[in-house]
Short mmCIF file of C-alpha atoms in Angstrom, two decimals:
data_model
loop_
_atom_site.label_atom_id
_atom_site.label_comp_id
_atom_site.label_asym_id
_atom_site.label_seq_id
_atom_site.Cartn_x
_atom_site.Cartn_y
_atom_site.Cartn_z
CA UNK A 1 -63.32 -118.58 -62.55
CA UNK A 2 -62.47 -115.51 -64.33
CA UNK A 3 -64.11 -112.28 -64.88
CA UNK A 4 -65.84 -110.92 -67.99
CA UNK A 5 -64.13 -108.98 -70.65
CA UNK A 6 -64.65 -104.80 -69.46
CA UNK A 7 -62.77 -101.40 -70.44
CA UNK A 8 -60.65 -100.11 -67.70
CA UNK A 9 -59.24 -96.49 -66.84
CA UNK A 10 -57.60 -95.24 -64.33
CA UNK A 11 -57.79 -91.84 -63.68
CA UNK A 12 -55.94 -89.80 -61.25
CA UNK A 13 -57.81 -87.06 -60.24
CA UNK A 14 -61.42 -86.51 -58.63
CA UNK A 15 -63.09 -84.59 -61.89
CA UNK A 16 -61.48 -87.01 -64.21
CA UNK A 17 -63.69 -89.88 -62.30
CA UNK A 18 -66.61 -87.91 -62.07
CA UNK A 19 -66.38 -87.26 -66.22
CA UNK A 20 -66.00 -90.80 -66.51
CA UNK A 21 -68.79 -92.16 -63.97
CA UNK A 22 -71.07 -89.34 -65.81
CA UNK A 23 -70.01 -90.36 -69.81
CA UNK A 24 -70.81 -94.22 -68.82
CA UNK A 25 -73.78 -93.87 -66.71
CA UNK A 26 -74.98 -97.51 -65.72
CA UNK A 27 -72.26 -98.93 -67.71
CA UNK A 28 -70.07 -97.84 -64.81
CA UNK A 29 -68.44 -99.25 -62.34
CA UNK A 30 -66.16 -97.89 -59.48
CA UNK A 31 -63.06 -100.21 -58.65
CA UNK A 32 -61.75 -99.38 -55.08
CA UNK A 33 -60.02 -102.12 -52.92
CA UNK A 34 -61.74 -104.66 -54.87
CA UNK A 35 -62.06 -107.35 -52.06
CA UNK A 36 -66.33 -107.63 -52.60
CA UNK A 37 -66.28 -106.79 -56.08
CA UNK A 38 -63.45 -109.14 -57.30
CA UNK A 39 -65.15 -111.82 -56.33
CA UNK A 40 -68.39 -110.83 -58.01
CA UNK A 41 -66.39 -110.27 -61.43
CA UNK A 42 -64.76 -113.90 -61.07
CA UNK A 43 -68.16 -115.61 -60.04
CA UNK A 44 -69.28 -113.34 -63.32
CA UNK A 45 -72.62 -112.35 -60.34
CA UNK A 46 -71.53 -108.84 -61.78
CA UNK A 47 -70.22 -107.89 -65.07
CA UNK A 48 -70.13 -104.46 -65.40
CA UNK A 49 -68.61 -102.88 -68.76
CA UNK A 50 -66.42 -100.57 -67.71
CA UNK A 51 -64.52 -100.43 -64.65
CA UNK A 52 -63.30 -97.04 -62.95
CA UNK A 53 -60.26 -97.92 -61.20
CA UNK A 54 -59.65 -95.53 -58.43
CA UNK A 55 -56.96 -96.64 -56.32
CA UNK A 56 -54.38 -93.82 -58.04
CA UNK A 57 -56.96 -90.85 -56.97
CA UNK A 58 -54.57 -89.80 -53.96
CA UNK A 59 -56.75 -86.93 -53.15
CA UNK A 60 -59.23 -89.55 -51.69
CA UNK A 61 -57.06 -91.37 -49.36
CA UNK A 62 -57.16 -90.17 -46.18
CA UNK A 63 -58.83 -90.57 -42.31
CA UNK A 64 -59.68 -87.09 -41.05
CA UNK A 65 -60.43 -86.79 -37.08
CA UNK A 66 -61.74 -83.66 -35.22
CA UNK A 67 -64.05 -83.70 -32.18
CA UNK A 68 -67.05 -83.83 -34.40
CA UNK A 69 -65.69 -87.09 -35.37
CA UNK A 70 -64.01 -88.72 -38.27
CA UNK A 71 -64.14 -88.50 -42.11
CA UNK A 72 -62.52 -91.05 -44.52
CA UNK A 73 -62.46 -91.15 -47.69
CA UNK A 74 -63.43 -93.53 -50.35
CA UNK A 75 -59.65 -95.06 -51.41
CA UNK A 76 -58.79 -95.32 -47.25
CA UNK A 77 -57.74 -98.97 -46.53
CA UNK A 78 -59.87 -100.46 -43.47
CA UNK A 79 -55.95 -101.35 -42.37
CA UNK A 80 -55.38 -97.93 -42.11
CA UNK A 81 -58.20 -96.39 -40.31
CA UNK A 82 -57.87 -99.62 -37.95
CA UNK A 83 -54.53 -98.11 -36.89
CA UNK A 84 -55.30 -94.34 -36.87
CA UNK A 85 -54.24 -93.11 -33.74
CA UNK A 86 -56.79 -90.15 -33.63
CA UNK A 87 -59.54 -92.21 -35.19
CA UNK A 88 -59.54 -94.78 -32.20
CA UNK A 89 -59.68 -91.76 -29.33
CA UNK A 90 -62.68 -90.11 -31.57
CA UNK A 91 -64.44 -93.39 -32.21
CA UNK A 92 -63.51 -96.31 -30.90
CA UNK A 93 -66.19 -98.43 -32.98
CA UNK A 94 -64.36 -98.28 -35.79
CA UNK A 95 -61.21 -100.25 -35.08
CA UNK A 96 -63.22 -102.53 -32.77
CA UNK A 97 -65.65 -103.68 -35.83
CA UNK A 98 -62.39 -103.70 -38.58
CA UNK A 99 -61.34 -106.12 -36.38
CA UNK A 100 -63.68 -108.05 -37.30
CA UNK A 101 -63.60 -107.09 -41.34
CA UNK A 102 -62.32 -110.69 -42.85
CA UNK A 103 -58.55 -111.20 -42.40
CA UNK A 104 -56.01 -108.50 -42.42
CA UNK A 105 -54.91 -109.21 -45.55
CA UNK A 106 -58.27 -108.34 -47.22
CA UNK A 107 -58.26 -104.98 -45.32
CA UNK A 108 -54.54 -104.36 -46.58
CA UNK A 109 -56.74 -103.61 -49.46
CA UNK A 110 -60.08 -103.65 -48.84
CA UNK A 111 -61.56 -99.73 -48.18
CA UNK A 112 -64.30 -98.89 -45.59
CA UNK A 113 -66.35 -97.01 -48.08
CA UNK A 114 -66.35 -99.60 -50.56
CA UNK A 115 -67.89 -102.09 -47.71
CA UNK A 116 -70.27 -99.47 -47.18
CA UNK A 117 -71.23 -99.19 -50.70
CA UNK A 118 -71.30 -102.67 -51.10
CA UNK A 119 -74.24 -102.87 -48.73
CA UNK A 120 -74.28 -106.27 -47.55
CA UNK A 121 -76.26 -106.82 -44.69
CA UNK A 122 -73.45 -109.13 -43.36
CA UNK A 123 -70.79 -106.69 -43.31
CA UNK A 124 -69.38 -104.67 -40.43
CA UNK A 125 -69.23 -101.01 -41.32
CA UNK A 126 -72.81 -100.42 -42.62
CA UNK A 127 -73.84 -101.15 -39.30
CA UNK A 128 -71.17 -99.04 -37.56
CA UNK A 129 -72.50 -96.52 -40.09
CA UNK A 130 -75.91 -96.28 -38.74
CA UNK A 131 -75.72 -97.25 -35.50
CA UNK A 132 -73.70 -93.83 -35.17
CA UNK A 133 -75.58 -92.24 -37.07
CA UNK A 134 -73.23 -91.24 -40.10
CA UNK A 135 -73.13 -89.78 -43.50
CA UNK A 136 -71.96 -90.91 -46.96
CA UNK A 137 -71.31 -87.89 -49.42
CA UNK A 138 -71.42 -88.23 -53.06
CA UNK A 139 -70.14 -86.73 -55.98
CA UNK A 140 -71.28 -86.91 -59.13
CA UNK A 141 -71.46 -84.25 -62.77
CA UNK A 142 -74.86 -82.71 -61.43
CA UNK A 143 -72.71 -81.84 -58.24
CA UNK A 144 -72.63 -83.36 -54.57
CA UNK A 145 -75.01 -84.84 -52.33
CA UNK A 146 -74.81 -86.30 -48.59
CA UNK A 147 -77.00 -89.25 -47.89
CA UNK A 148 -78.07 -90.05 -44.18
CA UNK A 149 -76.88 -93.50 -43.13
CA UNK A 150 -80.81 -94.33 -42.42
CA UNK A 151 -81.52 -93.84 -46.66
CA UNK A 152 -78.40 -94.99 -47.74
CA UNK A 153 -79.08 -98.86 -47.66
CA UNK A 154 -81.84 -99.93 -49.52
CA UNK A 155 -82.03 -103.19 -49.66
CA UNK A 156 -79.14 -106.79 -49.84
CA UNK A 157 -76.41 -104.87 -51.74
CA UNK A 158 -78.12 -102.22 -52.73
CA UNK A 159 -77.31 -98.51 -51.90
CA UNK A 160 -78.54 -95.14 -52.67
CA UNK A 161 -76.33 -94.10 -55.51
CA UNK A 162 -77.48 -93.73 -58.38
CA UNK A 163 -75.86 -94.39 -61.77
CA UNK A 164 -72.91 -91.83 -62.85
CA UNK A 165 -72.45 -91.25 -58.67
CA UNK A 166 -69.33 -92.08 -56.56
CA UNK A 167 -69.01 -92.04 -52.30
CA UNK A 168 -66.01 -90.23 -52.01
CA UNK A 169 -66.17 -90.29 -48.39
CA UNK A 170 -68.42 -91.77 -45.14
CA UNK A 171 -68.38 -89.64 -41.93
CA UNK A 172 -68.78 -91.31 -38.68
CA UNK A 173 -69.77 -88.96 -35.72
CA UNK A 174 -67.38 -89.19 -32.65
CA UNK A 175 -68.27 -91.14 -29.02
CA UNK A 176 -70.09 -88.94 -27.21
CA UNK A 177 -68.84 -87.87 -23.28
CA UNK A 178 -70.04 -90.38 -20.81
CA UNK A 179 -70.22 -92.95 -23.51
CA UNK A 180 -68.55 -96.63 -24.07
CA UNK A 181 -69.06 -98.67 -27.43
CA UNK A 182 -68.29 -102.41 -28.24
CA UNK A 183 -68.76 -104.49 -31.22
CA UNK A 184 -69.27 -108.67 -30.87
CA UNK A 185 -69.97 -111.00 -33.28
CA UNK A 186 -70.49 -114.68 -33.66
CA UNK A 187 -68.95 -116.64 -37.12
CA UNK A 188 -68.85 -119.87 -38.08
CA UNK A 189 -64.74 -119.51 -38.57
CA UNK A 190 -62.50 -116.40 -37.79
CA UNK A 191 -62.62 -113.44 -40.13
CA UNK A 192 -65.94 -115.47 -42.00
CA UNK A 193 -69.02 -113.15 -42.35
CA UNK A 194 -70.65 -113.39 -38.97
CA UNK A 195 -73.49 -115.67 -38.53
CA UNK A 196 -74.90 -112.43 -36.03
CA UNK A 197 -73.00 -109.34 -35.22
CA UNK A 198 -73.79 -106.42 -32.71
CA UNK A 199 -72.48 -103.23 -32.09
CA UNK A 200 -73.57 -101.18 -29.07
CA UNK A 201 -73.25 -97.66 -28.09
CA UNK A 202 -74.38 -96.51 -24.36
CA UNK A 203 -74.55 -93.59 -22.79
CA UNK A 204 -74.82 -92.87 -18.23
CA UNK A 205 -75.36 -89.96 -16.77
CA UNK A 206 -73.15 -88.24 -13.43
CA UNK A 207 -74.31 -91.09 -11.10
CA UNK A 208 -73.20 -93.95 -13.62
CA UNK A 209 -77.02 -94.90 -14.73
CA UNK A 210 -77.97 -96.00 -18.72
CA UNK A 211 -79.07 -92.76 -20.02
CA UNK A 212 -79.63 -94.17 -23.50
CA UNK A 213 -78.66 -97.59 -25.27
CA UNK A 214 -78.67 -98.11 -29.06
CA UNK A 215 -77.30 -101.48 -30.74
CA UNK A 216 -76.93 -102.18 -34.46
CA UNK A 217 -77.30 -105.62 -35.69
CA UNK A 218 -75.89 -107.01 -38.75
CA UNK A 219 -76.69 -110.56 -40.75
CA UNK A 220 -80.31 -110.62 -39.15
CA UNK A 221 -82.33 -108.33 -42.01
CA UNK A 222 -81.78 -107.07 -45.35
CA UNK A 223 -80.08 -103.69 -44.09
CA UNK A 224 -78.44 -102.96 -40.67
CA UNK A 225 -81.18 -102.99 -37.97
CA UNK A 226 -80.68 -100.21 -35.48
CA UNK A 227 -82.71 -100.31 -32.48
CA UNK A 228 -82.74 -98.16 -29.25
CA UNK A 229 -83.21 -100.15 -26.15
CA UNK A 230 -82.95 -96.95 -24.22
CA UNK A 231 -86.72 -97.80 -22.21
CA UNK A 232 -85.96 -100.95 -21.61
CA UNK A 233 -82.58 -100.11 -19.11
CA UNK A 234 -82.66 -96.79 -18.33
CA UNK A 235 -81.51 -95.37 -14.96
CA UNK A 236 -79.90 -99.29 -14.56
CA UNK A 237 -76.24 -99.18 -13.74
CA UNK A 238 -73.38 -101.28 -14.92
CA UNK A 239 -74.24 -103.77 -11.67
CA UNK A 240 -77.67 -104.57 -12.34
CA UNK A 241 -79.46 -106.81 -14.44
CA UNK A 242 -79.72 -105.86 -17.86
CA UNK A 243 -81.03 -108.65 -19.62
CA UNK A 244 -83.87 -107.01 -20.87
CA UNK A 245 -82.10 -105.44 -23.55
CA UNK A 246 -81.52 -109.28 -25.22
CA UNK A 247 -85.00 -109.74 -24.15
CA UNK A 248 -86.43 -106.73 -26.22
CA UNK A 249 -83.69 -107.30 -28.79
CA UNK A 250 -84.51 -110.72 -29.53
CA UNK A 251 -88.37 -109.81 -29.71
CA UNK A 252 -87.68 -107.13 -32.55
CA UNK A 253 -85.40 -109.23 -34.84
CA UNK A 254 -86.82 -111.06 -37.68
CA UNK A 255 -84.01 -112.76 -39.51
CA UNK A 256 -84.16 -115.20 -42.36
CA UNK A 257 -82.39 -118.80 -42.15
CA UNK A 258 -79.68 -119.70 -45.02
CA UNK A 259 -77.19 -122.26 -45.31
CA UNK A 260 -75.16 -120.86 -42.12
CA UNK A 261 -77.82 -120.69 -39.49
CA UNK A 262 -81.84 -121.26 -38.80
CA UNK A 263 -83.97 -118.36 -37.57
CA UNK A 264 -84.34 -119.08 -34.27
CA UNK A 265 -80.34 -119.83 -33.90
CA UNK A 266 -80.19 -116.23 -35.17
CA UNK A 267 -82.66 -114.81 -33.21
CA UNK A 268 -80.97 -116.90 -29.81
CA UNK A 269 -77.48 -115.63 -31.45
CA UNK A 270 -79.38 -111.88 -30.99
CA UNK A 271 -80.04 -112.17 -27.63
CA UNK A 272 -76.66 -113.48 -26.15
CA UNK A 273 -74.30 -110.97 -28.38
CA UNK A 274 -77.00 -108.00 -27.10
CA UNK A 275 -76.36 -108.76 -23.44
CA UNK A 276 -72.84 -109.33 -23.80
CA UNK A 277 -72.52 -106.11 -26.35
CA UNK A 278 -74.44 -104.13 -23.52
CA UNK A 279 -72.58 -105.00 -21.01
CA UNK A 280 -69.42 -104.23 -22.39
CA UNK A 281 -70.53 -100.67 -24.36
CA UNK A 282 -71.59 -99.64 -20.50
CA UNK A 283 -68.50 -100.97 -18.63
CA UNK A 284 -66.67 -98.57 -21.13
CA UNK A 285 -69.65 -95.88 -20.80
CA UNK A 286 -69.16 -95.86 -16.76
CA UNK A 287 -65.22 -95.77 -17.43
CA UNK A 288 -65.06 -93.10 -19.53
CA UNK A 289 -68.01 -90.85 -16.70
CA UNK A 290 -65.32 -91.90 -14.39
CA UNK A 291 -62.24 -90.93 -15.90
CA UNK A 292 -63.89 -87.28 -16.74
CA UNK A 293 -65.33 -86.91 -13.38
CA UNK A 294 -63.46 -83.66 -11.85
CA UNK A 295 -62.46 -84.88 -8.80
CA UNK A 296 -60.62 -87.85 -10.30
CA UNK A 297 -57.47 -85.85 -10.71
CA UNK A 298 -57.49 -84.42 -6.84
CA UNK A 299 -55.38 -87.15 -5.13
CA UNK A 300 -52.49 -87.01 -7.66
CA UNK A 301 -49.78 -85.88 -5.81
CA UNK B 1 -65.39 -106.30 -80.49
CA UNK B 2 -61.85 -106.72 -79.57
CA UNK B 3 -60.32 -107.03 -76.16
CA UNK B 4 -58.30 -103.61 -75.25
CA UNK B 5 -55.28 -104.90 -73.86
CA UNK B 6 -52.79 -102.76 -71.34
CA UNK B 7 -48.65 -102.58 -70.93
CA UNK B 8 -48.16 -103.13 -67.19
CA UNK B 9 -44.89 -103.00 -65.91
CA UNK B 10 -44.65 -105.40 -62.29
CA UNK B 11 -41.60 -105.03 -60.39
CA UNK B 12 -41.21 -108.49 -59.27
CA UNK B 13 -38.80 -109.19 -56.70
CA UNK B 14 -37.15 -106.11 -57.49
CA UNK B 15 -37.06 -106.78 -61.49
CA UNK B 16 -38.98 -104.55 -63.54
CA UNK B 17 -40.94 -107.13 -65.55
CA UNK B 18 -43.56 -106.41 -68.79
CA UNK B 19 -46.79 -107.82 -69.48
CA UNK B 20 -49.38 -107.08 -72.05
CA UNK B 21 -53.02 -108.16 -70.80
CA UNK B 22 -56.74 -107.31 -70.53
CA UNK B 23 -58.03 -105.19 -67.92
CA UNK B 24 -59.55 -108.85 -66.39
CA UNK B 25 -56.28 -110.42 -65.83
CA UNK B 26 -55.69 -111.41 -62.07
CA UNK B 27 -52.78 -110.68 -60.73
CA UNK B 28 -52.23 -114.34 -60.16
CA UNK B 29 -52.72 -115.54 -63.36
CA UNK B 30 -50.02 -112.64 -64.52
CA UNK B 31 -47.45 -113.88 -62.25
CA UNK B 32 -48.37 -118.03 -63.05
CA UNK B 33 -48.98 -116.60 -67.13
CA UNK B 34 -47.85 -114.12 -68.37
CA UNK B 35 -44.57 -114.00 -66.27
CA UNK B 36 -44.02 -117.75 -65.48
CA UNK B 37 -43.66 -117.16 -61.89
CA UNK B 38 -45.66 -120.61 -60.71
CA UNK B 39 -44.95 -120.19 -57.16
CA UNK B 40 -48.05 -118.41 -56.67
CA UNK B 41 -50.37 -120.91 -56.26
CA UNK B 42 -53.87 -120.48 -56.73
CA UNK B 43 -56.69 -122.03 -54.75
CA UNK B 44 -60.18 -120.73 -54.00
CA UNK B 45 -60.02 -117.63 -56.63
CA UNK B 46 -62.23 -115.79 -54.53
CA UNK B 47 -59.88 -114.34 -51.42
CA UNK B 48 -60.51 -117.32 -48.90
CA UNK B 49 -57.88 -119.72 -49.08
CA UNK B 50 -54.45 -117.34 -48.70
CA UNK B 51 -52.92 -119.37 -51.40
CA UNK B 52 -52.11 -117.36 -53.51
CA UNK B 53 -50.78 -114.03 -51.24
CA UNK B 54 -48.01 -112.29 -52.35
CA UNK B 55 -46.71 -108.55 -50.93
CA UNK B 56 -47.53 -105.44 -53.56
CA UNK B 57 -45.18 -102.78 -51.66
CA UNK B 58 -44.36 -104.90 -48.89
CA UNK B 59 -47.89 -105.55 -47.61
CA UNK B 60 -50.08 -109.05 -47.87
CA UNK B 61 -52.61 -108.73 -50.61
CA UNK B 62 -54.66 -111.69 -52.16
CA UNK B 63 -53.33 -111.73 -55.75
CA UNK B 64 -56.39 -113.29 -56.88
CA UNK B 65 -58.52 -110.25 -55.88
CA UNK B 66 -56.29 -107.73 -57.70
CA UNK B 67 -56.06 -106.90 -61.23
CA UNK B 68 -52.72 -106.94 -63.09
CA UNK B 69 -53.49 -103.58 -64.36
CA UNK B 70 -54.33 -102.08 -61.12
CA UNK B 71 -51.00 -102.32 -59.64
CA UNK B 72 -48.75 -101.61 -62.76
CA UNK B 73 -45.77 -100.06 -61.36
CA UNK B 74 -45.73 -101.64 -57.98
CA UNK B 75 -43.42 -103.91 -56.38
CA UNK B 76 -44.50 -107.00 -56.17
CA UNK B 77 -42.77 -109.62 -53.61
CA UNK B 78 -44.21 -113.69 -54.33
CA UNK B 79 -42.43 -116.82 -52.44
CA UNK B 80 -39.79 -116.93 -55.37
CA UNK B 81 -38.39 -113.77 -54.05
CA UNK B 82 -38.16 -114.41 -50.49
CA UNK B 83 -34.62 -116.91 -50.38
CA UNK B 84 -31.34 -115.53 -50.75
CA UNK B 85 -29.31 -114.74 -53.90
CA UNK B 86 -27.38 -118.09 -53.50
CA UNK B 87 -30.82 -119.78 -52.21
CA UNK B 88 -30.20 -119.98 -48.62
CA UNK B 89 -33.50 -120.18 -46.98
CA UNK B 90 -34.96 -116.79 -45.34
CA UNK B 91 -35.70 -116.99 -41.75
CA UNK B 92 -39.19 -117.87 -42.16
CA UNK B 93 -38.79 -120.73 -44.86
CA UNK B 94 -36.08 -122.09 -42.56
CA UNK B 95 -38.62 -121.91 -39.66
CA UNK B 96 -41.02 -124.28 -41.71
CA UNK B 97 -38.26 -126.58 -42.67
CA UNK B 98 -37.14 -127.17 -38.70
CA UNK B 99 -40.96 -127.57 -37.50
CA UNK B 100 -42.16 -129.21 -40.30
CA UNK B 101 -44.54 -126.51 -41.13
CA UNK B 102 -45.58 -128.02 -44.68
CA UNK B 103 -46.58 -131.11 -45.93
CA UNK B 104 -48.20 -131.03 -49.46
CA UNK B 105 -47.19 -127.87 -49.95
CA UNK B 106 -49.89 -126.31 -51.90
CA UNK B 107 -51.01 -123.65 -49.68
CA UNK B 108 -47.00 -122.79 -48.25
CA UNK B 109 -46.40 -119.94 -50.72
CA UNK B 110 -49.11 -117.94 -49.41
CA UNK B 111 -48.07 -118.68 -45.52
CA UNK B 112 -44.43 -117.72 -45.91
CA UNK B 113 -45.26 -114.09 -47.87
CA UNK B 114 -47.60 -113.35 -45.00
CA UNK B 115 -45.86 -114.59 -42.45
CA UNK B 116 -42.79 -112.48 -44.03
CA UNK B 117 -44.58 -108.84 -43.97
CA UNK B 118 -46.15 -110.51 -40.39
CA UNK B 119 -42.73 -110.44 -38.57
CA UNK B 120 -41.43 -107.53 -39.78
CA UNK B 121 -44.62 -105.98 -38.38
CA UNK B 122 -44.33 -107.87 -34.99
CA UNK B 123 -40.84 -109.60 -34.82
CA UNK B 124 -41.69 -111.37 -31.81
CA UNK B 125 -45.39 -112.48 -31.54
CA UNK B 126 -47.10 -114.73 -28.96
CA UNK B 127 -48.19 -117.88 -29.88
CA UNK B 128 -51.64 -116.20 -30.26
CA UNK B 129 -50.66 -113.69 -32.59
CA UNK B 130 -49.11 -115.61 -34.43
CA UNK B 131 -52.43 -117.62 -34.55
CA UNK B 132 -54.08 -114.33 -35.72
CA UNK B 133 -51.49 -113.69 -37.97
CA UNK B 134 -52.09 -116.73 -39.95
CA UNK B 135 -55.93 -116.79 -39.50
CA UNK B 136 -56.42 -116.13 -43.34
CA UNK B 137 -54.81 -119.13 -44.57
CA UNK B 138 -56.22 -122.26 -44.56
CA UNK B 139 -54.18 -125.60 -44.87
CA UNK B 140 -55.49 -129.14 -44.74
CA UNK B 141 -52.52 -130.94 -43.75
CA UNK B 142 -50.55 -129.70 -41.00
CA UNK B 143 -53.46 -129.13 -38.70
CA UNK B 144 -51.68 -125.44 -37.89
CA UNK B 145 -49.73 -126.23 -34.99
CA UNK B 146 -46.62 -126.84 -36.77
CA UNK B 147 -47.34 -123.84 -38.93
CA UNK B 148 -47.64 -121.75 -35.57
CA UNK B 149 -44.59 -123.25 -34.06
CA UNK B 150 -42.65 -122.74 -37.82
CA UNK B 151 -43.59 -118.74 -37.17
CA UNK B 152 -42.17 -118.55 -33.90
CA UNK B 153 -39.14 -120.28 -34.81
CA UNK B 154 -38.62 -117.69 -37.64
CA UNK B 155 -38.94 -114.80 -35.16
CA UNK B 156 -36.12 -116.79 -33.18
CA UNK B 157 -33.96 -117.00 -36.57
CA UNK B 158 -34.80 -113.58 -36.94
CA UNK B 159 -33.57 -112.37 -33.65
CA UNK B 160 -30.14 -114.35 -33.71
CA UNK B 161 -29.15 -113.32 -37.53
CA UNK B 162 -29.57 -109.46 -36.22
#
């Protein structure tokens, strides 16, 4: 198993890439961590005739938090933004899904916008990706773009770029106030693509009640499937019964069986990892009301 | 057409050592190749097996899901590198020699470089992380248990040599 002959450069700079992508057009191929697209070149699935290796562009390593939330850019290692202290306070979704990315010896290498480029609907951070609601921006010679998580994945591996463009960076809005995430999945080994995966991301209000509920499900269409199951448990609190979420969940996924799993294991697989996804993005939710509420801080001594 | 071929210079358990390949070359077929380092071993050539791990700047990377090329210049740490200069046995190899942590052998290179960069990350893990520390390499003999118990021995060797 070994790839196909192709041209490699390695530029070191931003514009020098940019040149390049724009000179080869759909002959060109970005190389980042490599952990997807390594595997495509040996199984010679993809055989692209130039690669552009980018892994000496410094400029685009990095994980940028603020309170808006956090920007990282396209040569950042998922090991890295799994440990970034400010990127787990801003959004804790992250380093609860790249937990979940493979083994950590694929994300020693492995970057989290070359997962979301790669677009497979089995992968972690797409989902993250629009389940919050993010951004991917692009650069390319006719100048930059940013591309709304809800256009960027078009179909099984298959983005929004367009020939001659590169994601230099994905932006993933911080956890809003009163808010708790948490990200569950179900695989047939550990650190395997998961058979079903769901994220969740729920917000209370003062008195501890659901004031809106969105999950993102991964493995169960050809792009992430983001649904809000705010109707179905709002004004419910973390004590009472919130089943219907699986229930409505279940009802809206249509997945495909492969090799791994039938439909209707996949569409049971939906409903469990919901509730239990739920539950725990609201336990953190009513945590994090609590821990703001003002008088918290009055009995200190 | 012709190939174009690159000058990459590994450093290889700390010696600088030349290769001339294509841009296609795997890093594990440089080390096995080009260089003659066969300790690498290879196994599933797509980055499931842990075979063939090896440490570019001290961290675990699959070697068959890097290109030679790519890391020209880096330093590069396989299982041939990990003894002594007079061949004693690093902590960790000695760990899988008391517990028996090998039995074909095939898939041992890959364990002892992660489990290397693993315990000088966390040089005292739990049973369980040591568990998760290994969860990317598979091995059909031992059953893991031995491997687990080899890690935690290792941290023990570890802890008395310092």
């Amino acid at each position: 198993m070994k790839p196909a002959a192709f041209d490699y450069s390695r530029p070191e700079t931003l514009p020098e890439v940019v040149d390049l992508l724009g000179n080869l057009g759909s002959d060109g191929k970005v190389l980042a961590g490599g952990q997807s697209l390594l595997p495509l070149l040996s199984m010679r699935l993809a055989a692209p005739a130039h690669l552009v290796d980018i892994n000496r562009v410094a400029e685009l390593d990095y994980v940028r938090s603020n309170s808006d939330g956090v920007r990282i850019g396209a040569l950042a290692r998922h090991s890295s933004v799994e440990r970034d202290p400010g990127a787990r306070v801003v959004q804790p979704m992250l380093s609860k899904a790249l937990r979940l990315v493979a083994h950590p010896t694929i994300r020693n290498r492995g970057t989290t916008v070359g997962s979301i480029v790669h677009a497979d609907p089995a992968a972690e951070m797409p989902t993250v990706l629009c389940l919050l609601g993010g951004t991917v921006f692009v650069e390319s010679s006719a100048g930059h773009r940013q591309i709304e998580a809800a256009e960027f994945f078009q179909g099984p591996l298959e983005s929004a770029l367009v020939a001659g463009e590169i994601a230099v960076a994905a932006f993933f809005p911080a956890l809003p106030a009163q808010s708790g995430v948490a990200f569950v999945e179900v695989s047939r080994r550990h650190g395997d693509y998961a058979v079903v995966g769901v994220g969740a991301l729920i917000t209370v209000d003062d008195d501890l009640r659901i004031s809106s509920a969105r999950v993102g499900l991964l493995s169960v269409s050809a792009t992430p499937l983001v649904l809000d199951l705010t109707d179905a448990i709002r004004g419910k609190s973390l004590d009472s019964d919130l089943s219907d979420a699986g229930v409505i969940a279940r009802e809206a996924a249509e997945p495909e069986p492969d090799i791994h799993a039938s439909a209707d294991y996949r569409r049971h697989l939906v409903g469990v990892l919901t509730d239990r996804a739920v539950r725990e993005a609201a336990a953190a939710a009513s945590d994090a009301a609590l821990a703001a509420e003002p008088h918290a801080g009055s009995s200190q001594p | 057409m012709t190939e174009q071929l690159h000058d990459v210079t590994l450093i290889v358990n700390g010696v600088p050592l030349k290769a001339t390949v294509p841009g296609r070359r795997l890093l594990s077929d440089c080390l096995r190749h080009d260089l003659g380092l066969t300790g690498t071993h290879v196994g599933c050539e797509h980055g499931v097996c842990g075979a063939c791990t090896v440490l570019v700047d001290g961290q675990p990377m699959r070697s068959c899901l890097l290109l030679a090329v790519s890391v020209d210049g880096q330093q590069i740490t396989t299982v041939e590198g990990l003894a002594g200069p007079g061949g004693e046995l690093s902590p960790v190899q000695q760990g899988f020699r008391d517990c028996h942590g090998l039995q074909c052998g095939f898939c041992t290179p890959g364990f002892l470089t992660t489990i290397t960069a693993g315990l000088a990350d966390n040089p005292a893990p739990t049973a369980d992380e040591a568990r998760e520390m290994i969860g990317g390499n598979l091995c059909r003999c031992t059953g893991y248990q031995n491997i687990v118990a080899s890690v935690l021995r290792a941290a023990e060797l570890t802890r008395d040599a310092t």
